[in-house]
XYZ file of C-alpha atoms in Angstrom:
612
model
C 75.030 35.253 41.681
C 71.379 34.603 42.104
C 68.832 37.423 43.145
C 68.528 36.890 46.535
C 72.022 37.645 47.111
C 72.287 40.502 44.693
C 69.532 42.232 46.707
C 70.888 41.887 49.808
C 74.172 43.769 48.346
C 72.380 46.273 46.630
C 73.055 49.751 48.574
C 70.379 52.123 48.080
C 67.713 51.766 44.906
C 64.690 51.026 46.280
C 62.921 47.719 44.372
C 60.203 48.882 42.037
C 56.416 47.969 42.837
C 55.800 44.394 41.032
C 53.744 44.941 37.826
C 52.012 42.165 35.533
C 52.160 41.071 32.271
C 50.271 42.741 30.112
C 48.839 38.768 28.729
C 47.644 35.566 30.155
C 51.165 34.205 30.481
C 50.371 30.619 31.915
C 48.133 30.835 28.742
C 51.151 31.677 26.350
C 53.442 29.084 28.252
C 50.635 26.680 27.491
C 50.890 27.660 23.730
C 54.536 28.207 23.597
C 54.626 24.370 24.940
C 51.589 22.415 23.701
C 51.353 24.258 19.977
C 54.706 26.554 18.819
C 57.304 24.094 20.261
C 58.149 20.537 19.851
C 59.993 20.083 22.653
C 61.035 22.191 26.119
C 64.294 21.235 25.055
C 64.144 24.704 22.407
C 64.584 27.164 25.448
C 68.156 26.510 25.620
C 68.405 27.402 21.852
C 66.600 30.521 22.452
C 69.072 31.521 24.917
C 71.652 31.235 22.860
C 69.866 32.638 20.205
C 69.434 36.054 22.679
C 73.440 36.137 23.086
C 74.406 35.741 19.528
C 72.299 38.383 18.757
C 73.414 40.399 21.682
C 76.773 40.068 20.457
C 76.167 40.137 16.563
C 74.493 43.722 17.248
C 77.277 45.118 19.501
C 79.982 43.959 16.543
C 77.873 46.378 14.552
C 78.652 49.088 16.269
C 82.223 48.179 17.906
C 83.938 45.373 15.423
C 86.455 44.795 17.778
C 83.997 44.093 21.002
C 84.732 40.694 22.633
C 82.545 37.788 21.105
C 81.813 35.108 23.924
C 78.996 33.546 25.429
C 79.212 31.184 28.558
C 76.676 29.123 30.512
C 77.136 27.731 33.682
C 74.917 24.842 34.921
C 74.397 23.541 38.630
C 71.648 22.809 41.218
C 68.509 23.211 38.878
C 69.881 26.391 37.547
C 71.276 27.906 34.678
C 72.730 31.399 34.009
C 73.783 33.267 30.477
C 76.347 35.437 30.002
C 77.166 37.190 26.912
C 79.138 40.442 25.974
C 76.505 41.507 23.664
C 75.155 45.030 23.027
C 72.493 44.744 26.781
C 69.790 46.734 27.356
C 68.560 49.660 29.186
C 65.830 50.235 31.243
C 63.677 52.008 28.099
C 64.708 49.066 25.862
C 62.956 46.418 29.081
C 60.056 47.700 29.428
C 59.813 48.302 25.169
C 60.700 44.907 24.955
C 58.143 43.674 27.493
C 55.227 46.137 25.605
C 56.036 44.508 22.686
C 55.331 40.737 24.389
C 51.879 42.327 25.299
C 51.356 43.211 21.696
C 52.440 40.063 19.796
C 51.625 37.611 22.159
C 47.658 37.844 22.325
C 47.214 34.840 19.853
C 48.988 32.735 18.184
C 48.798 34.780 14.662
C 50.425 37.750 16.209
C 53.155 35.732 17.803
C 54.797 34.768 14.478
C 53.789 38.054 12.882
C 56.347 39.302 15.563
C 58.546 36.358 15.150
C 59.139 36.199 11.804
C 60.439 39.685 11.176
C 63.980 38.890 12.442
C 66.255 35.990 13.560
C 65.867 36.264 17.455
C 63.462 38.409 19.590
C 64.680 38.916 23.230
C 61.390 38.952 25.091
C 59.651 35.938 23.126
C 63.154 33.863 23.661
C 62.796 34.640 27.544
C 59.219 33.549 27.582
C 60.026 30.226 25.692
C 62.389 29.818 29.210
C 58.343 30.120 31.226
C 58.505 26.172 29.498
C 61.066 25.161 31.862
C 61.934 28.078 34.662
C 59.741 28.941 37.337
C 61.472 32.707 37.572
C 64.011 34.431 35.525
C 66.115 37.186 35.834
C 68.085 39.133 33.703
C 71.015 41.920 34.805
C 72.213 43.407 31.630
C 73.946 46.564 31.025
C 73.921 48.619 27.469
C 77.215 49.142 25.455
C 74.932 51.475 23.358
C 74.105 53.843 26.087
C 77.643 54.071 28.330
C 76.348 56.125 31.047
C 73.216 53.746 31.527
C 73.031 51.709 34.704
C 72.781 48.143 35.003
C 68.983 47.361 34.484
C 67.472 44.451 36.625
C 64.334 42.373 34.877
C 63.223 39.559 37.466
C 60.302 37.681 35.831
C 57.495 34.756 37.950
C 55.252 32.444 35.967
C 52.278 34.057 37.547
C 53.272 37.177 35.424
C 54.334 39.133 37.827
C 57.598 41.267 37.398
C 59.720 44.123 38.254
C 62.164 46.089 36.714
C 64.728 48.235 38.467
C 68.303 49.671 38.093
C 71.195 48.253 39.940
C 74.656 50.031 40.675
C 77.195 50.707 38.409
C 79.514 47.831 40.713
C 76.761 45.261 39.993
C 77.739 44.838 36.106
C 80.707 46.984 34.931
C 81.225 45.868 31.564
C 78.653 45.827 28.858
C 76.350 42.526 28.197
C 73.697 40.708 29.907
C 73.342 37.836 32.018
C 70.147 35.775 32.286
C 69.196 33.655 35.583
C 66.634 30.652 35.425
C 65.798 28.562 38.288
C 63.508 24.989 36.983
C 60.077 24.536 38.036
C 58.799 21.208 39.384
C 59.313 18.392 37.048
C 61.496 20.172 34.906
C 64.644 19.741 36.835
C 66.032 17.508 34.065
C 66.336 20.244 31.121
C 68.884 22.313 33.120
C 71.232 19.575 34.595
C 74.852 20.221 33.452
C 75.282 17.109 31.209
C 71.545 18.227 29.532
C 72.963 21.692 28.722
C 75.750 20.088 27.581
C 74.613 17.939 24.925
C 72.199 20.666 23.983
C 74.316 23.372 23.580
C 76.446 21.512 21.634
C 73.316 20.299 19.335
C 72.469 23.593 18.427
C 75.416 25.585 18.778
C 77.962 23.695 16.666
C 78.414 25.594 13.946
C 77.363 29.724 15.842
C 80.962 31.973 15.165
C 81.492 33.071 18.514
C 83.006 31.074 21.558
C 80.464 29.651 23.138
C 81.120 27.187 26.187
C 79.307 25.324 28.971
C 81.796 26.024 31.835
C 85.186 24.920 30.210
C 83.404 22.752 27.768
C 83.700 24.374 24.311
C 80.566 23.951 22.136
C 81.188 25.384 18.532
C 83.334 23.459 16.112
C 84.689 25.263 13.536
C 85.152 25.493 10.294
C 82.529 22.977 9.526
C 83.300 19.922 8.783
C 82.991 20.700 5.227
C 84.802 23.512 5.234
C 87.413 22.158 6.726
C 91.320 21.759 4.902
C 92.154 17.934 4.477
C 95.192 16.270 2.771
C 93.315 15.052 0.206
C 89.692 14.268 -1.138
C 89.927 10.637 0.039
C 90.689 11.919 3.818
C 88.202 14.537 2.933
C 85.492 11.603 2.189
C 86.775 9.257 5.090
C 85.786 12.699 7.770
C 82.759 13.694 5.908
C 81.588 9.897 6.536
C 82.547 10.017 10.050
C 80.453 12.990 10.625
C 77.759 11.709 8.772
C 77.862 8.427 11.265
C 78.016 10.570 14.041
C 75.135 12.689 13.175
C 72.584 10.283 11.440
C 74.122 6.913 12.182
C 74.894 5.570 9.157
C 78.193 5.500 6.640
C 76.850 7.113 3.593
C 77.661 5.882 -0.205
C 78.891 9.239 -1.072
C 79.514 12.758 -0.218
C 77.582 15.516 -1.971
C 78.937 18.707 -1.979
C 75.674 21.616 -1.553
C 77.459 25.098 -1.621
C 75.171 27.684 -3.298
C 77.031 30.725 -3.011
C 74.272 32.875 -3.945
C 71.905 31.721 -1.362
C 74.360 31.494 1.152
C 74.385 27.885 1.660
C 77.117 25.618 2.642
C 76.753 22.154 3.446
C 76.893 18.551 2.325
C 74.295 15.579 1.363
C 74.759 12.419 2.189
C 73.902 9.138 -0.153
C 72.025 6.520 1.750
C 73.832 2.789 1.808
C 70.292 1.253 1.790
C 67.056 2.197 -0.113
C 64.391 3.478 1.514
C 60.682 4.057 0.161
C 59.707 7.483 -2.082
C 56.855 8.472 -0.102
C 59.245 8.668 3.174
C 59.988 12.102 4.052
C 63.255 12.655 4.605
C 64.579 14.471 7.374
C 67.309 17.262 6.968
C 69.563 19.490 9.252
C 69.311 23.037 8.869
C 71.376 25.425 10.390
C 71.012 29.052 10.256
C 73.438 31.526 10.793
C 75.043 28.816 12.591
C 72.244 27.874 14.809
C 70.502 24.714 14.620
C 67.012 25.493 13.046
C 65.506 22.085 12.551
C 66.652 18.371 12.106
C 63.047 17.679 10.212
C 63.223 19.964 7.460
C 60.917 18.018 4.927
C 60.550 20.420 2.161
C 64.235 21.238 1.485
C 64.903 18.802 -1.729
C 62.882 17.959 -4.551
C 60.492 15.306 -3.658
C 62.549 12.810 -6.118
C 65.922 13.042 -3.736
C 64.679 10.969 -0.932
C 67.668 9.075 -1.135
C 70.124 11.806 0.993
C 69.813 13.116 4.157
C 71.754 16.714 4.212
C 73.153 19.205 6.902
C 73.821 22.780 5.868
C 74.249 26.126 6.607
C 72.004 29.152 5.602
C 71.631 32.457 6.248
C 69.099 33.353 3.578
C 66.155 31.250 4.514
C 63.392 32.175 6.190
C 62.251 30.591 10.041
C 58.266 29.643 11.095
C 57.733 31.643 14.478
C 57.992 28.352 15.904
C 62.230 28.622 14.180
C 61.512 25.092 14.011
C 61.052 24.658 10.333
C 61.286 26.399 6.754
C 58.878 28.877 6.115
C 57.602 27.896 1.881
C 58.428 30.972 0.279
C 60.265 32.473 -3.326
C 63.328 31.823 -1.760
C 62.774 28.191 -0.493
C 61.520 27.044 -3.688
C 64.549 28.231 -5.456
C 67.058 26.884 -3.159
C 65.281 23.136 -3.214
C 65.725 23.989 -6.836
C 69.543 24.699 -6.657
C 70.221 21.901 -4.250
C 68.319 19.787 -6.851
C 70.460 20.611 -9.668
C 73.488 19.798 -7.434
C 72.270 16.063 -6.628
C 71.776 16.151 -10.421
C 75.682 17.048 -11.799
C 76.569 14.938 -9.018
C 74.800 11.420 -10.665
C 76.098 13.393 -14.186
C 79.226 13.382 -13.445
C 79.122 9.881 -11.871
C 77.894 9.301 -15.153
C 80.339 10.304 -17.135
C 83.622 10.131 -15.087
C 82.987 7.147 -12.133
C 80.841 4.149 -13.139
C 81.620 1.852 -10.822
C 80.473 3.896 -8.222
C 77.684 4.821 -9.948
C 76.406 1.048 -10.625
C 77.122 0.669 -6.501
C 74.788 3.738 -6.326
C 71.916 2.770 -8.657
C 72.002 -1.033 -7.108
C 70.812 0.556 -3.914
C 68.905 3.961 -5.085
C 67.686 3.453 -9.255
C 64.385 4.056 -8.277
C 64.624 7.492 -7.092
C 66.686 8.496 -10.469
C 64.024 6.709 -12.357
C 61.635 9.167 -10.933
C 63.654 11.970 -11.702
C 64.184 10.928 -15.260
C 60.499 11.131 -15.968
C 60.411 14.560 -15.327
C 63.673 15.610 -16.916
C 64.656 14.292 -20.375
C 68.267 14.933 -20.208
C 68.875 12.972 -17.012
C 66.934 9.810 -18.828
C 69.503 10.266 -21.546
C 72.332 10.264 -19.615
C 71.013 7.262 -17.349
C 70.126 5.358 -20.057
C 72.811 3.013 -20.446
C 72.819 2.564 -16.524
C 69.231 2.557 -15.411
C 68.424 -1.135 -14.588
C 64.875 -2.796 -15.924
C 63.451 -6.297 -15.824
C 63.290 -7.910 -19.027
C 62.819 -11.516 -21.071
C 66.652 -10.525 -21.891
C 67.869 -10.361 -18.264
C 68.157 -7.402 -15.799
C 69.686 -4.940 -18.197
C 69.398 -1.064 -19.369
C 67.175 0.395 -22.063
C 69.943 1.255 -23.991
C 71.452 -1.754 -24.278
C 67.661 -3.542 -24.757
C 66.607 -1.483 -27.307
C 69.677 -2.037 -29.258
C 69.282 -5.495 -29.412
C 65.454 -5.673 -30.490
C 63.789 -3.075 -33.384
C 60.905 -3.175 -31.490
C 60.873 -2.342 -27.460
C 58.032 -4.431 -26.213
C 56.556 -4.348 -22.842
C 53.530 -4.684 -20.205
C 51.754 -2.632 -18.124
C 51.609 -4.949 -15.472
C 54.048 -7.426 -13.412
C 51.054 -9.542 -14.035
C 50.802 -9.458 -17.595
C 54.846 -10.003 -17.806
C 55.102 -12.863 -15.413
C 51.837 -14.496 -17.962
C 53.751 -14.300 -21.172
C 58.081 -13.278 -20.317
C 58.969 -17.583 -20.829
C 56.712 -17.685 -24.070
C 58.196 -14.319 -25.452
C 61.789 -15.173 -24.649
C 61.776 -18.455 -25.925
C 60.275 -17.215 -29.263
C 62.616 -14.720 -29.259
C 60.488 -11.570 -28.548
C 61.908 -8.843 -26.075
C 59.587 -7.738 -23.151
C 60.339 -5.428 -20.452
C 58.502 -5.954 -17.687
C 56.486 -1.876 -17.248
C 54.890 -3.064 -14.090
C 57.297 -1.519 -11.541
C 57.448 2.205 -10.087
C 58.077 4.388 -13.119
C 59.322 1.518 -15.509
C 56.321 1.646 -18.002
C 56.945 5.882 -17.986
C 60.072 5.540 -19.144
C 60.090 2.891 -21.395
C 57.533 4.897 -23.344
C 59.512 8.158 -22.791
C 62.331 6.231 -24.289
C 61.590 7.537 -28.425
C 61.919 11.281 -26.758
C 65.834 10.925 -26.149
C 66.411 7.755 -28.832
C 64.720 8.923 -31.886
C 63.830 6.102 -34.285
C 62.837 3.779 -31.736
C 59.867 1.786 -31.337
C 57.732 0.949 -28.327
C 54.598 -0.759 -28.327
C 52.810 -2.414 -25.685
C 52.532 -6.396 -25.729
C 49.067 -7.536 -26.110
C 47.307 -11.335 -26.958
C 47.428 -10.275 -30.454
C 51.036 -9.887 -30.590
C 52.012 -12.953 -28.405
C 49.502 -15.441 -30.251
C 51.180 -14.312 -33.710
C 54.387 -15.179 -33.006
C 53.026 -18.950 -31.889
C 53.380 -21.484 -34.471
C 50.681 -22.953 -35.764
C 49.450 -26.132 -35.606
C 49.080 -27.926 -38.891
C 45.268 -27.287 -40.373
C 44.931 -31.493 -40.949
C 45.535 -32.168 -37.598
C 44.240 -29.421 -35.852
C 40.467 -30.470 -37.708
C 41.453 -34.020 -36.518
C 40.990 -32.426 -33.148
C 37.838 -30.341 -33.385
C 35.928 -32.567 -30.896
C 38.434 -31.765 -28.481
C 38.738 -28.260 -28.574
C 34.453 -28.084 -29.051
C 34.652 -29.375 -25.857
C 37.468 -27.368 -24.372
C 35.950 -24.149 -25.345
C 32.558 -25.563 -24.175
C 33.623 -26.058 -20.702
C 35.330 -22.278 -20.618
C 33.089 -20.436 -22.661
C 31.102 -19.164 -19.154
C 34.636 -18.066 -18.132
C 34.725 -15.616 -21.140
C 37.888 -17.473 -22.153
C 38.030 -19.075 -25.775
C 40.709 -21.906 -26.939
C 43.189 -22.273 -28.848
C 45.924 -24.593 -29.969
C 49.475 -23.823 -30.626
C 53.310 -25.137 -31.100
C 55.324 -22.898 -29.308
C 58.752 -23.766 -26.637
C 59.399 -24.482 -24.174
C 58.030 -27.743 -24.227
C 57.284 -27.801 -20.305
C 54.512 -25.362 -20.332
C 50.906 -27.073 -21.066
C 49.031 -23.997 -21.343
C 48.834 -20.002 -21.480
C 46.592 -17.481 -20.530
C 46.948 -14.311 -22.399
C 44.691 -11.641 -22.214
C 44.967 -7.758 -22.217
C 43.504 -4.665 -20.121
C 40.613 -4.329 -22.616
C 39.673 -8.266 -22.207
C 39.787 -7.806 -18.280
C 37.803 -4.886 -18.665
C 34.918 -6.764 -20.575
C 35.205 -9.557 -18.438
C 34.871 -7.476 -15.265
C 31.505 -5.397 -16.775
C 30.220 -9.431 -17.849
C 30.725 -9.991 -14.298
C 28.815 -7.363 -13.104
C 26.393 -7.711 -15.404
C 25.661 -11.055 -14.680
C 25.568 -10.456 -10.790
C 23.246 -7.151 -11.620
C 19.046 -6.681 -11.105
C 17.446 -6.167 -14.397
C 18.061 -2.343 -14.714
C 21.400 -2.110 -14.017
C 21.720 -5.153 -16.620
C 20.535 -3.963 -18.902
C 22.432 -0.510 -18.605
C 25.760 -3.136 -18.475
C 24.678 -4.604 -21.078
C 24.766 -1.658 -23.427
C 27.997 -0.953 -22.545
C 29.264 -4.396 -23.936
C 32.811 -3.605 -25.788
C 34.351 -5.763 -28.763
C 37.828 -6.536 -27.274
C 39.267 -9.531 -27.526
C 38.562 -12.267 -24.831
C 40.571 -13.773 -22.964
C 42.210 -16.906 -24.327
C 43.783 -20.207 -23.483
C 46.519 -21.225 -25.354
C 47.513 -24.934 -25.255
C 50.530 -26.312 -26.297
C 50.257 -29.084 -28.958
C 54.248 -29.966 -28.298
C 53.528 -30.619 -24.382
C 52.890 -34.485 -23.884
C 50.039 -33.605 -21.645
C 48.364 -31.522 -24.327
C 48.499 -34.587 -26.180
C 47.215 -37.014 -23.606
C 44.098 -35.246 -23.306
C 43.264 -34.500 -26.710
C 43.227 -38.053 -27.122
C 40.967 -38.487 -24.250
C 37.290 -40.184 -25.827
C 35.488 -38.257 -23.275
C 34.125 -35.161 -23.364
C 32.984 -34.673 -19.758
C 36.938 -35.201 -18.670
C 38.190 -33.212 -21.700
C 36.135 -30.359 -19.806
C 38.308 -30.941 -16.631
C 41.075 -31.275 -17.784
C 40.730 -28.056 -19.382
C 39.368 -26.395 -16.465
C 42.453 -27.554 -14.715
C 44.799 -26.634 -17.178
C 42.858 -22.756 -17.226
C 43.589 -22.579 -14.061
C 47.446 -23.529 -13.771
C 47.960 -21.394 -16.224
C 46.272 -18.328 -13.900
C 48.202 -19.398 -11.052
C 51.895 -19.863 -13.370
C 51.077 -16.103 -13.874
C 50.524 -14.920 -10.687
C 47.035 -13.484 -11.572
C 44.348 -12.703 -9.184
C 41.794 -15.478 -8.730
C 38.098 -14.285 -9.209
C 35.594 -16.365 -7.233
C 34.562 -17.963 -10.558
C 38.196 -19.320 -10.939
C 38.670 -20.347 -7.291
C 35.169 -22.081 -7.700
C 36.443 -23.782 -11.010
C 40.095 -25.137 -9.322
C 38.090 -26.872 -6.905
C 35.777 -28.333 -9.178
C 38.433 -29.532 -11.626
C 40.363 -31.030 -8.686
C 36.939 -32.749 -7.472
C 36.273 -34.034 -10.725
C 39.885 -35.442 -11.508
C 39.641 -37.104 -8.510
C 36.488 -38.608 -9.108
C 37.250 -39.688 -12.264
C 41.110 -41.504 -11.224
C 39.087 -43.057 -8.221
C 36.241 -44.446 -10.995
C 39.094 -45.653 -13.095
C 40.626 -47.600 -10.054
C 36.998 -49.362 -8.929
C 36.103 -49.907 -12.681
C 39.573 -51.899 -12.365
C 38.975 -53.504 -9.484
């Protein structure tokens, strides 16, 4: 019945003068829309909210009061009907004094808000966002001998208040009226109220409907009774589809009784990057809160997306997100330690669906393994890592070598992993997201085992050596090899190592790029800053160019009479070696590829007119 036609049957009580809102209410609308809510689409939400409250307060009093809550849609209008515990005339115009109070600013707003669940007058204000007028008939099941109160509301803030017969509501519970404004038609067409009541009503305990359309769905889906756990997991994947759109690897179960949570997480079947924040569904009391809650896991647990149930967190006045408090921080705690028996018991009792988990997700237990010793213990023989021995665990590496080599870098692994494995030195490549934390965390839960980085020093000692006769027979060619790199900061030396196909290697370590990088500067410096560089000159190791005395190329050259060409060919081989390791090029470098490709080709197009 809209108002028009419930004044016209109205017998006697004169209407009230109109009054005004105590605020600037286009102002609040403005805020409510522009900076508390994401979307207009929350007024429906905070309708609902008002008649589950309504109702949850009347159970108080009378536990055997009906529970329902119906909306009916059509012609850009909505109305609300609950059977909750209504309102008198004293409790509108308290309600509407206490808009005037809170609402002045945006601090005082959610001061007001966040001291309970719902609050009637700011959820019919959030309706301003979509309604051009509202009005609400309700009638209190507090005060029996109460009329019907009348509450008829513009978005010019103008209002009235008046009391109806007893004819015009008999039974207790209130009844709210919108009618759209322009442009907002869209929010309160039947198949938009629909989808939206449904959205955030799901899981609310009373019978809610749009028309005939039932909107909860209860017991949650994982509360529900199934056969067995494999129909169980088969409907908790079919809700997960439905609700985020992907089949998940696994169910997680999230009850934490003490919190009053109830839910379920959900294992994504592809992995997705750390530092993406992962959006969750909270519900609470049964009412959608938020489908962005960010801070509700540990920052380690991107890799689930999870819907649950609370009734002991706390709203933003907003009711769009989790206020940080005591109590959030221990729930993302508890859920935590959920996710973490979960991979445990994976662990222990289901491997091969933990190895289809890890394949997809090891990087986001390798981050929570730094932090937590136990969980690096128990994901030791499962945690995959890159090294000269294949794509294998820690466990299994470090019982196969006494010492537990590796590099900092994917760099410094991809320069020296063919040279180590073939002379039977085990490397794991440390370069990766977290690897090089754990590997050296890897002593703490396997005492007696050794870990050392892999430097030059290491990697040139396990190189044969060349025999000291014929390495002096060749100490005009490496004079002139180390002549021709010597600017580079890179010395020379010459080795017998496998495999046979590599001509060259270019080891060096963090400290050697370091002093390289201040000689760099230095050299590119005015005098002052020079000189300050120069002062700062370390004694690490340079770099250093190993050749290969076994590789026919090797050979070739050192028996090249030339010194000039023995230069370029070094040059040349210096700088396949950087680019067979994947290292950065400096300008230097790029400058000496393109000279030592010159030259060679100067020198084969001599040869060839000498000949001719």
């Amino acid at each position: 019945m809209d108002s028009q036609t419930s004044q016209a049957s109205q017998p006697s009580p004169s209407p009230q003068s109109p009054h005004t809102f105590q605020v600037d209410l286009r102002g609040l609308v403005d805020l409510l829309s522009h900076h508390l809510y994401s979307s207009p689409k929350v007024y429906l939400r905070e309708l609902l909210q008002n008649a589950v409250d309504a109702v949850t307060a009347r159970r108080a009093d009378e536990p055997g009061a009906p529970a329902r809550v119906r909306l009916h849609a059509e012609g850009g209008a909505l109305r609300v009907e609950d059977t909750g515990v209504g309102l008198t005339e004293a409790d509108v115009h308290s309600l509407l004094a206490t808009i005037g109070r809170s609402s002045k600013r945006a601090e005082g707003l959610e001061e007001a808000r966040s001291d309970f669940l719902g609050q009637f007058g700011i959820g019919l204000l959030a309706c301003f966002v979509v309604a051009e007028r509202i009005r609400v008939v309700s009638r209190s099941a507090r005060t029996p001998g109460a009329p019907p109160v009348e509450w008829t509301a513009s978005d010019d803030g103008s209002y009235t208040v008046r009391t109806l017969p007893d004819a015009e509501r008999p039974e207790p519970g209130t009844t709210v009226h919108l009618v759209a404004r322009a442009g907002a038609g869209e929010w309160l067409a039947p198949e938009r109220v629909v989808a939206l009541a449904r959205d955030f009503g799901s899981l609310l305990p009373y019978d809610v409907r749009v028309g005939d359309e039932a909107v909860t769905d209860l017991p949650a889906p994982w509360d529900r009774p199934y056969p067995g756990p494999s129909a169980r997991r088969v409907a908790l994947a079919r809700h997960c589809h439905d609700l985020f759109g992907f089949t998940p690897l696994d169910t997680i179960d999230l009850s934490v009784p003490l919190a009053g949570i109830r839910g379920v997480a959900y294992v994504l079947p592809s992995a997705v990057s750390p530092a993406q924040r992962a959006g969750h569904r909270v519900h609470l009391k049964g009412m959608l809160l938020t489908e962005r809650a960010e801070q509700l896991l540990p920052d380690w647990a991107f890799f689930v997306r999870c819907v649950l149930d609370t009734d002991s967190l706390r709203p933003t006045a907003s009711r769009e997100a989790l206020y940080e408090d005591e109590t959030l921080a221990g729930v993302r705690e508890a859920l935590g330690e959920r996710i973490r028996a979960w991979l445990t018991g994976l662990a222990a009792g289901d491997p091969e669906r933990l190895a289809a988990f890890l394949a997809v997700h090891h990087l986001g237990v390798k981050s929570l393994a730094r932090h937590d010793r136990e969980m690096l213990r128990t994901m030791l023989p499962w945690l995959p890592f890159e090294t000269t021995d294949g794509r294998i665990s820690l466990e299994e590496f470090a019982q196969r070598h006494p010492v537990v080599h590796f590099t900092r870098t994917v760099e410094e692994y991809r320069q020296v992993a063919p040279i180590a494995s073939a002379q039977g030195i085990g490397v794991i490549n440390g370069g990766y997201t977290y690897d090089g934390e754990l590997v050296q965390a890897l002593p703490s839960v396997r005492p007696g085992t050794e870990v050392a980085e892999l430097d030059a020093e290491t990697v040139t000692a396990h190189l044969d050596a060349v025999d000291p006769a014929e390495e002096l027979a060749l100490s005009g060619f490496l004079a002139a090899a180390r002549a021709r790199l010597d600017p580079l900061g890179c010395d020379v030396v010459l080795r017998a190592f496998h495999p046979l196909s590599v001509p060259a290697l270019h080891l060096d370590d963090r400290d050697a790029r370091h002093e390289q990088a201040r000689a760099d500067a230095e050299a590119q410096a005015d005098d002052l800053w020079s000189g300050i560089l120069g002062s700062l000159r370390g004694s690490a190791p340079r770099a250093r160019l190993v050749l290969n005395h076994l590789n026919p190329l090797v050979r070739r050259i050192s028996a090249l009479p030339d010194p000039e060409l023995i230069g370029t060919a070094a040059e040349s081989l210096y700088g396949q070696a950087l680019l067979m390791a994947q290292r950065p090029l400096r300008a230097a470098d790029s400058a000496l590829l393109n000279r030592a490709f010159i030259g060679l080709l100067e020198w084969a197009t001599h040869s060839e007119d000498g000949r001719a």
